[in-house]
Coordinates of C-alpha atoms and ligand atoms in Angstrom, one line a residue:
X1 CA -43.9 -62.6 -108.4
X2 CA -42.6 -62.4 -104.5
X3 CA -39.1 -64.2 -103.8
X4 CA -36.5 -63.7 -101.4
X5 CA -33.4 -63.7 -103.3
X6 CA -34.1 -62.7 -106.6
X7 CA -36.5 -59.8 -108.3
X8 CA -38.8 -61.0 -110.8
X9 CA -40.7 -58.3 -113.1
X10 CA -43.0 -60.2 -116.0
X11 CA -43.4 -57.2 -117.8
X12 CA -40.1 -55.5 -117.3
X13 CA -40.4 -54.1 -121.0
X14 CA -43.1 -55.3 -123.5
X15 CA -42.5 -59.2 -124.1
X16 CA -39.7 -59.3 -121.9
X17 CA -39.5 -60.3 -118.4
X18 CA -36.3 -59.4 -116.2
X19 CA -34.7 -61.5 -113.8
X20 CA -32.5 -60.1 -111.1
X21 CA -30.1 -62.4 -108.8
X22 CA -30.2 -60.3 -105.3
X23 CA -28.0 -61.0 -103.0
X24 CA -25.5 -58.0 -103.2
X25 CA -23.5 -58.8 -99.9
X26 CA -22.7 -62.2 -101.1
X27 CA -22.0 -61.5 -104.8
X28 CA -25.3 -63.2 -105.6
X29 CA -23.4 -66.8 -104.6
X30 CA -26.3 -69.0 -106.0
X31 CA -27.5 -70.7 -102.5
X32 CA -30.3 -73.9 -102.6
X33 CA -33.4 -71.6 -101.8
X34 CA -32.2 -68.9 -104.6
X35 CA -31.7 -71.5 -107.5
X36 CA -35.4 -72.8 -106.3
X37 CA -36.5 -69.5 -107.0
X38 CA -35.2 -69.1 -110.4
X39 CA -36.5 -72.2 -111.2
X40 CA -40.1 -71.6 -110.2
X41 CA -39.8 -68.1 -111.6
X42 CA -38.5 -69.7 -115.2
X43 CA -41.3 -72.0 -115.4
X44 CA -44.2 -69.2 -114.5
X45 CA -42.2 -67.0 -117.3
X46 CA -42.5 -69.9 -119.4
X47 CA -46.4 -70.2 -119.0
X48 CA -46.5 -66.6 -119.4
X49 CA -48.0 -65.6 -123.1
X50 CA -46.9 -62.2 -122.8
X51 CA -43.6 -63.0 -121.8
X52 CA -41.3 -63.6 -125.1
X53 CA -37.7 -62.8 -124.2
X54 CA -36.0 -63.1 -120.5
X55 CA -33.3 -61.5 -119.1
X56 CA -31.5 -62.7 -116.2
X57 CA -28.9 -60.7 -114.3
X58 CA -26.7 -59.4 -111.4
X59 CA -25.7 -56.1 -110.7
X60 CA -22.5 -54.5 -111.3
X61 CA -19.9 -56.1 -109.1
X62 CA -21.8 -59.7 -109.5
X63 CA -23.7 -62.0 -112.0
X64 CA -22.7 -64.7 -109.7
X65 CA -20.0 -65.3 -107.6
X66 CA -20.3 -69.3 -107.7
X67 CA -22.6 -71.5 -105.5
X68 CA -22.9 -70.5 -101.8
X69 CA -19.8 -72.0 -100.5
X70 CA -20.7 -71.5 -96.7
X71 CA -24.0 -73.5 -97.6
X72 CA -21.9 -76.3 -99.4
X73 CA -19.2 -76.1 -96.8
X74 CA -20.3 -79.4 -94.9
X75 CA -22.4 -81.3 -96.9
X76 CA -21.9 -84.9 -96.8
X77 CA -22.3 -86.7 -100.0
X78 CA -25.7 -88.0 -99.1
X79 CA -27.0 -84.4 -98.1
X80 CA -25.8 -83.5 -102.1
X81 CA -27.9 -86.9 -103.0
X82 CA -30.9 -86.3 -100.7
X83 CA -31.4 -82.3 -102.2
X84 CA -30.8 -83.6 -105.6
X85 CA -30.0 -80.0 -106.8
X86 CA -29.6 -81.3 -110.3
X87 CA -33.1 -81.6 -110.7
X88 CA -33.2 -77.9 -110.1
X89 CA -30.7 -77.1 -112.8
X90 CA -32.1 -79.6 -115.3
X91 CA -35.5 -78.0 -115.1
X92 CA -33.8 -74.2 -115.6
X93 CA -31.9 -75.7 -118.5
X94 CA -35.1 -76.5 -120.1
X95 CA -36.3 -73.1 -120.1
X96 CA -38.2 -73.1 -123.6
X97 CA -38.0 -69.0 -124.1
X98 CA -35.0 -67.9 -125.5
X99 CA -32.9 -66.5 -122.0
X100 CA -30.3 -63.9 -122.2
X101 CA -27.5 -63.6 -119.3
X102 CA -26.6 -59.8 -118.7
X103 CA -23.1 -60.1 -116.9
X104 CA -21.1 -57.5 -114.9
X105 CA -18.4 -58.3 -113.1
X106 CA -17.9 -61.9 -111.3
X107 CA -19.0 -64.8 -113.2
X108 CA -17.7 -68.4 -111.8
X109 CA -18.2 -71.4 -111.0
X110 CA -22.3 -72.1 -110.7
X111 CA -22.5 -68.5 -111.7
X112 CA -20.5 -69.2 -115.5
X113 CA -22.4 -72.3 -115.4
X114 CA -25.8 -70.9 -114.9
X115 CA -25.0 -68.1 -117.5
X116 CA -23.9 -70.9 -120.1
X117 CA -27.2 -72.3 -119.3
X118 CA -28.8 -69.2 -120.9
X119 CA -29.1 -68.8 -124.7
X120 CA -27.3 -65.6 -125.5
X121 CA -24.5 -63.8 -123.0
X122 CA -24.1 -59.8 -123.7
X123 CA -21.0 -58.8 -120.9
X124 CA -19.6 -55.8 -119.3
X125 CA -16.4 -54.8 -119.8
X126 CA -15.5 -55.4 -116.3
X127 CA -17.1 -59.3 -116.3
X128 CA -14.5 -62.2 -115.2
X129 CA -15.7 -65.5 -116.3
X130 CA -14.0 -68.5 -114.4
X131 CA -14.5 -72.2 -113.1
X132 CA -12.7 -71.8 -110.0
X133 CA -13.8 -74.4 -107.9
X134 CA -10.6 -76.7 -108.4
X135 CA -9.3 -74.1 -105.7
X136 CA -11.5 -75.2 -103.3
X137 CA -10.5 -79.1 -103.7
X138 CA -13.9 -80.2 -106.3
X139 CA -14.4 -79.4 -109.9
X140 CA -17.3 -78.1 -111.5
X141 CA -20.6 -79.9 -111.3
X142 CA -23.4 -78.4 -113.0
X143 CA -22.3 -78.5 -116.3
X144 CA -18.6 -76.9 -116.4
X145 CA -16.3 -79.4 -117.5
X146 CA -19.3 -80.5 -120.2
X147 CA -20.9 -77.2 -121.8
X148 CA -18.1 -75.1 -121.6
X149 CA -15.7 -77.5 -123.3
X150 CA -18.0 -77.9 -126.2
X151 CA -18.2 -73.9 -126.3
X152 CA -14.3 -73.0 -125.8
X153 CA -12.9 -76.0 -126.5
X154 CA -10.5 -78.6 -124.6
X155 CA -7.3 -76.2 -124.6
X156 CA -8.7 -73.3 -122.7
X157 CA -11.7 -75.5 -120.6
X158 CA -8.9 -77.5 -119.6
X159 CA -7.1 -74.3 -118.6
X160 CA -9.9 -72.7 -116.9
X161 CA -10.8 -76.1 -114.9
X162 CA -7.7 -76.9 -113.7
X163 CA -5.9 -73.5 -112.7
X164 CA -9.2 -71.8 -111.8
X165 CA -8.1 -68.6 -114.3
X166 CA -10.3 -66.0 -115.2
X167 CA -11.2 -64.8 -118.3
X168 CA -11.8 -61.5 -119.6
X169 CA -15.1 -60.4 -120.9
X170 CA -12.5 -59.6 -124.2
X171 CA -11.0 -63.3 -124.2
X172 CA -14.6 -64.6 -123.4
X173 CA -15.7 -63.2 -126.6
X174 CA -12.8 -64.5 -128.5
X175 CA -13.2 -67.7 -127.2
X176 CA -17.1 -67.4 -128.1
X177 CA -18.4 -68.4 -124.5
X178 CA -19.8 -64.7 -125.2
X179 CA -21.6 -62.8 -127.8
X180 CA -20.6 -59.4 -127.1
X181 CA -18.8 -57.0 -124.5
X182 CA -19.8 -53.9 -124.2
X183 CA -19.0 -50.4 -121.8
X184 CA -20.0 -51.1 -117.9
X185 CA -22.7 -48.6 -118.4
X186 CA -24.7 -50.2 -121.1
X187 CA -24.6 -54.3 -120.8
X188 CA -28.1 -54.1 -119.5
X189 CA -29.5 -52.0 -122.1
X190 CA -27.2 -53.9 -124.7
X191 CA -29.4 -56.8 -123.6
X192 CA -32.3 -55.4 -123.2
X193 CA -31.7 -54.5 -127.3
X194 CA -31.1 -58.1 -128.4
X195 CA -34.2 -58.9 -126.2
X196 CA -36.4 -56.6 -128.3
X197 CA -35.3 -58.1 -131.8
X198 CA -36.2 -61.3 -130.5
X199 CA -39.5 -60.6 -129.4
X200 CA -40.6 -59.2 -132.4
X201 CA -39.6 -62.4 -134.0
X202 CA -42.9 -65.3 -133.9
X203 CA -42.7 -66.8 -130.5
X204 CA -43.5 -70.5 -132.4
X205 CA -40.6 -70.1 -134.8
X206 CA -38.3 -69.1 -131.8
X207 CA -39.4 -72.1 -129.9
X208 CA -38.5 -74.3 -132.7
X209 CA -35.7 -73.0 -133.8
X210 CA -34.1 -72.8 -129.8
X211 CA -34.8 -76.8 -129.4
X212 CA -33.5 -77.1 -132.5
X213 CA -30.0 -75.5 -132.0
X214 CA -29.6 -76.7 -128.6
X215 CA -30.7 -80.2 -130.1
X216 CA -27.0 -80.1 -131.3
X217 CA -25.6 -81.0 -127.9
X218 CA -27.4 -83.8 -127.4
X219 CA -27.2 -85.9 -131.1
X220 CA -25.5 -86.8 -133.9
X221 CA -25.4 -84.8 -137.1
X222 CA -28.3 -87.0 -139.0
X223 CA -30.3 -87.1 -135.9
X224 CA -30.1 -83.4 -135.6
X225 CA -30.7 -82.8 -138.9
X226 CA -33.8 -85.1 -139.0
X227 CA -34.9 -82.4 -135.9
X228 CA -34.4 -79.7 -137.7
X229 CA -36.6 -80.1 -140.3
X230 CA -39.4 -81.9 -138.5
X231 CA -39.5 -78.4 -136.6
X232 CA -39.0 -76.6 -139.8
X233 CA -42.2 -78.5 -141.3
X234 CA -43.6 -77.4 -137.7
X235 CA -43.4 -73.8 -138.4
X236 CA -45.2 -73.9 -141.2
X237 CA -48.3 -75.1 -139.3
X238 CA -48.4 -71.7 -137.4
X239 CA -50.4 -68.2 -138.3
X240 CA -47.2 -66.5 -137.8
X241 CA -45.3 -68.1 -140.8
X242 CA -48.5 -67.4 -142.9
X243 CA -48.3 -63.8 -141.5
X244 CA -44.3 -63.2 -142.0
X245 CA -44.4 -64.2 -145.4
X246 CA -47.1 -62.8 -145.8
X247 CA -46.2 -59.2 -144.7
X248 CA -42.5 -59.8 -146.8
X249 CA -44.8 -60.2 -149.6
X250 CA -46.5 -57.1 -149.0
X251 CA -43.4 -55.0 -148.0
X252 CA -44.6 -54.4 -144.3
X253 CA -43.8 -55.0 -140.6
X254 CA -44.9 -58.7 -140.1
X255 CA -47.6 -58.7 -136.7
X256 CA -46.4 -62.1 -135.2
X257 CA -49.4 -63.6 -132.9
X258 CA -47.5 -66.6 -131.3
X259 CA -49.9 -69.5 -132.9
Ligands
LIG1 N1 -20.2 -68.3 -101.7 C1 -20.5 -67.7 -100.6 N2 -20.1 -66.5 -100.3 C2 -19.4 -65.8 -101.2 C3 -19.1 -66.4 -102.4 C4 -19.5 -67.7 -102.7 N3 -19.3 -68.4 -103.9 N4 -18.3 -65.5 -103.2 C5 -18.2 -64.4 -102.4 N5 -18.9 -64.6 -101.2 C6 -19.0 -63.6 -100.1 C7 -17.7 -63.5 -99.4 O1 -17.5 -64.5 -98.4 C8 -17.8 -62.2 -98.7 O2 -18.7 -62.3 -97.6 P1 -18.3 -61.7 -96.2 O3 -17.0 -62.2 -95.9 O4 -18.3 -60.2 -96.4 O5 -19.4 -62.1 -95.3 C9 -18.6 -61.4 -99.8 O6 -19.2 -62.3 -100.6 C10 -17.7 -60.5 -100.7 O7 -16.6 -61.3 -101.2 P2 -15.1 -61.0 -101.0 O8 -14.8 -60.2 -99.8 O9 -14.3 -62.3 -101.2 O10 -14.9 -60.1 -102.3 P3 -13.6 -59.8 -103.2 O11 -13.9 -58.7 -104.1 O12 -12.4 -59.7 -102.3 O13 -13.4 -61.2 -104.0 C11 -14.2 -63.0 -105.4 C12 -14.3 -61.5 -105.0 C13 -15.3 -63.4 -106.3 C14 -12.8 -63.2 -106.2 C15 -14.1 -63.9 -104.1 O14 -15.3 -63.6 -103.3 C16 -14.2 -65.4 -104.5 O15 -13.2 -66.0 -104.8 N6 -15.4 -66.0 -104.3 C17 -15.5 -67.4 -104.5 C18 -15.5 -67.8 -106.0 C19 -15.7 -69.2 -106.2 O16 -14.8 -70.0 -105.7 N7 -16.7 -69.7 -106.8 C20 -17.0 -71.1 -107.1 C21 -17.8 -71.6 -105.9 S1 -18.2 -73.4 -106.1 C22 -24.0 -77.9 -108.3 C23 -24.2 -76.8 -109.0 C24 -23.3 -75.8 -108.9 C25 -22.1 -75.9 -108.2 C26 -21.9 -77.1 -107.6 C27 -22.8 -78.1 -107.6 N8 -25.0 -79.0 -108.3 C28 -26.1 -78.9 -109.2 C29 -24.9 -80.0 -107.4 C30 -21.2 -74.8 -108.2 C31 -20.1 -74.7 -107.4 C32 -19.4 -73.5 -107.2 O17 -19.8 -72.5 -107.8

């Protein structure tokens, strides 16, 4: 898969496909053509049988900077209408594979957003996590003021939103934006870890169980509940559930097929 700002690699490791954000010089500041990328390259990954995990991530000094503000810089409300980028994130939000963000350093503004669109986050120590955009003169607007306040809280999202602070990859975790921090040297391989356990796991079951925890955001508890176990009665109409109990049975290493 060819792109201009980002490196794609389907078979990065068996079952898991790796996404790299590359633009180095800019701290991989998310611009239009770049999110259009990641898009198209979620959706292929998505269609891809023999992809089972994905990783997405920067390089050391950058997950994400933040959208390109040089780009943004002199848009008229009607040019943010017309591109309609929220399309964009909306169809990278329902990525159905579980997605893991692999963060070093800088994560703000689109960047934390597009990270807290991911499923798991494994950080470097040196990762900053931030929503500064109220120091430009806007406020977040691709989900910033709505995910991460469910995830944190109202005491620190208010924090974060309205003075623009960083966090620490240490207070992240705390604050359970994160699942865990690791040495500089290792956050990619720490991820790369998780992203093994999961594909070993029946591709169906993961499916189901992904909508059914992110189903959480959207509804009430009975509604959720009545999702949950429609997708629970849903698992049991696969090969794999048949083979993992199967194989517990037996005391071996279930073979999970996807169907
Ligand atoms: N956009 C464009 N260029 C950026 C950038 C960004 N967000 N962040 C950094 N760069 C560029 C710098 O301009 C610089 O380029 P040159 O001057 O060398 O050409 C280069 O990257 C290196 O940056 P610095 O020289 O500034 O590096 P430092 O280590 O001194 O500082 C920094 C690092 C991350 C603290 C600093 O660069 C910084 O404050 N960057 C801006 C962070 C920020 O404000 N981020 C939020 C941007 S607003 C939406 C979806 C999403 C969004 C909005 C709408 N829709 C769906 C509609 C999101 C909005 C945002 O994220």
């Amino acid at each position: 898969m060819e792109f201009q700002f980002i490196l794609v690699d389907p078979a990065f490791h068996p079952h898991i496909a790796l996404v790299k954000l590359n633009r180095p010089k800019e701290l991989n500041a998310l611009n239009l053509q770049l999110m259009l990328e990641m898009k198209q390259a979620l959706a292929e990954l998505d269609e891809n049988d023999e992809v089972r995990c994905i990783i997405i991530t920067g390089n050391e000094q950058a997950f994400a900077a933040g959208a390109d503000i040089k780009q943004m810089e002199s848009r008229t409300p009607i040019d943010l209408l017309k591109i309609d980028q929220f399309e964009t994130w909306d169809q990278i939000r329902k990525t159905k594979k579980p997605v893991i963000a692999a963060v070093s350093g800088f994560c703000l503004g689109g960047g934390c957003e597009l990270a807290m669109t991911c499923d798991l986050i494994i950080a470097a120590e040196s990762a900053r996590f931030g929503q500064p955009e109220i120091k430009l003169g806007i406020m977040p607007g691709a989900g910033g003021t709505q995910r991460l306040t469910r995830v944190v809280g109202k005491a620190l999202a208010m924090e974060m939103v309205l003075t623009g602070r960083f966090l620490s990859a240490e207070e992240a975790l705390k604050a359970g934006l994160i699942n865990k921090v690791v040495p500089d040297e290792i956050y990619l391989d720490e991820a790369i870890k998780m992203a093994k356990e999961i594909a070993q796991m029946s591709p169906v079951a993961i499916r189901l169980a992904k909508e059914s925890v992110l189903k959480t955001f959207d509804t009430g508890l009975q509604e959720g509940l009545n999702f949950e176990r429609k997708n629970f009665y849903m698992c049991f109409a696969s090969e794999d559930q048949k083979e993992g109990m199967k194989a517990f049975v037996e005391k071996r290493k279930p073979e999970f097929k996807g169907y």
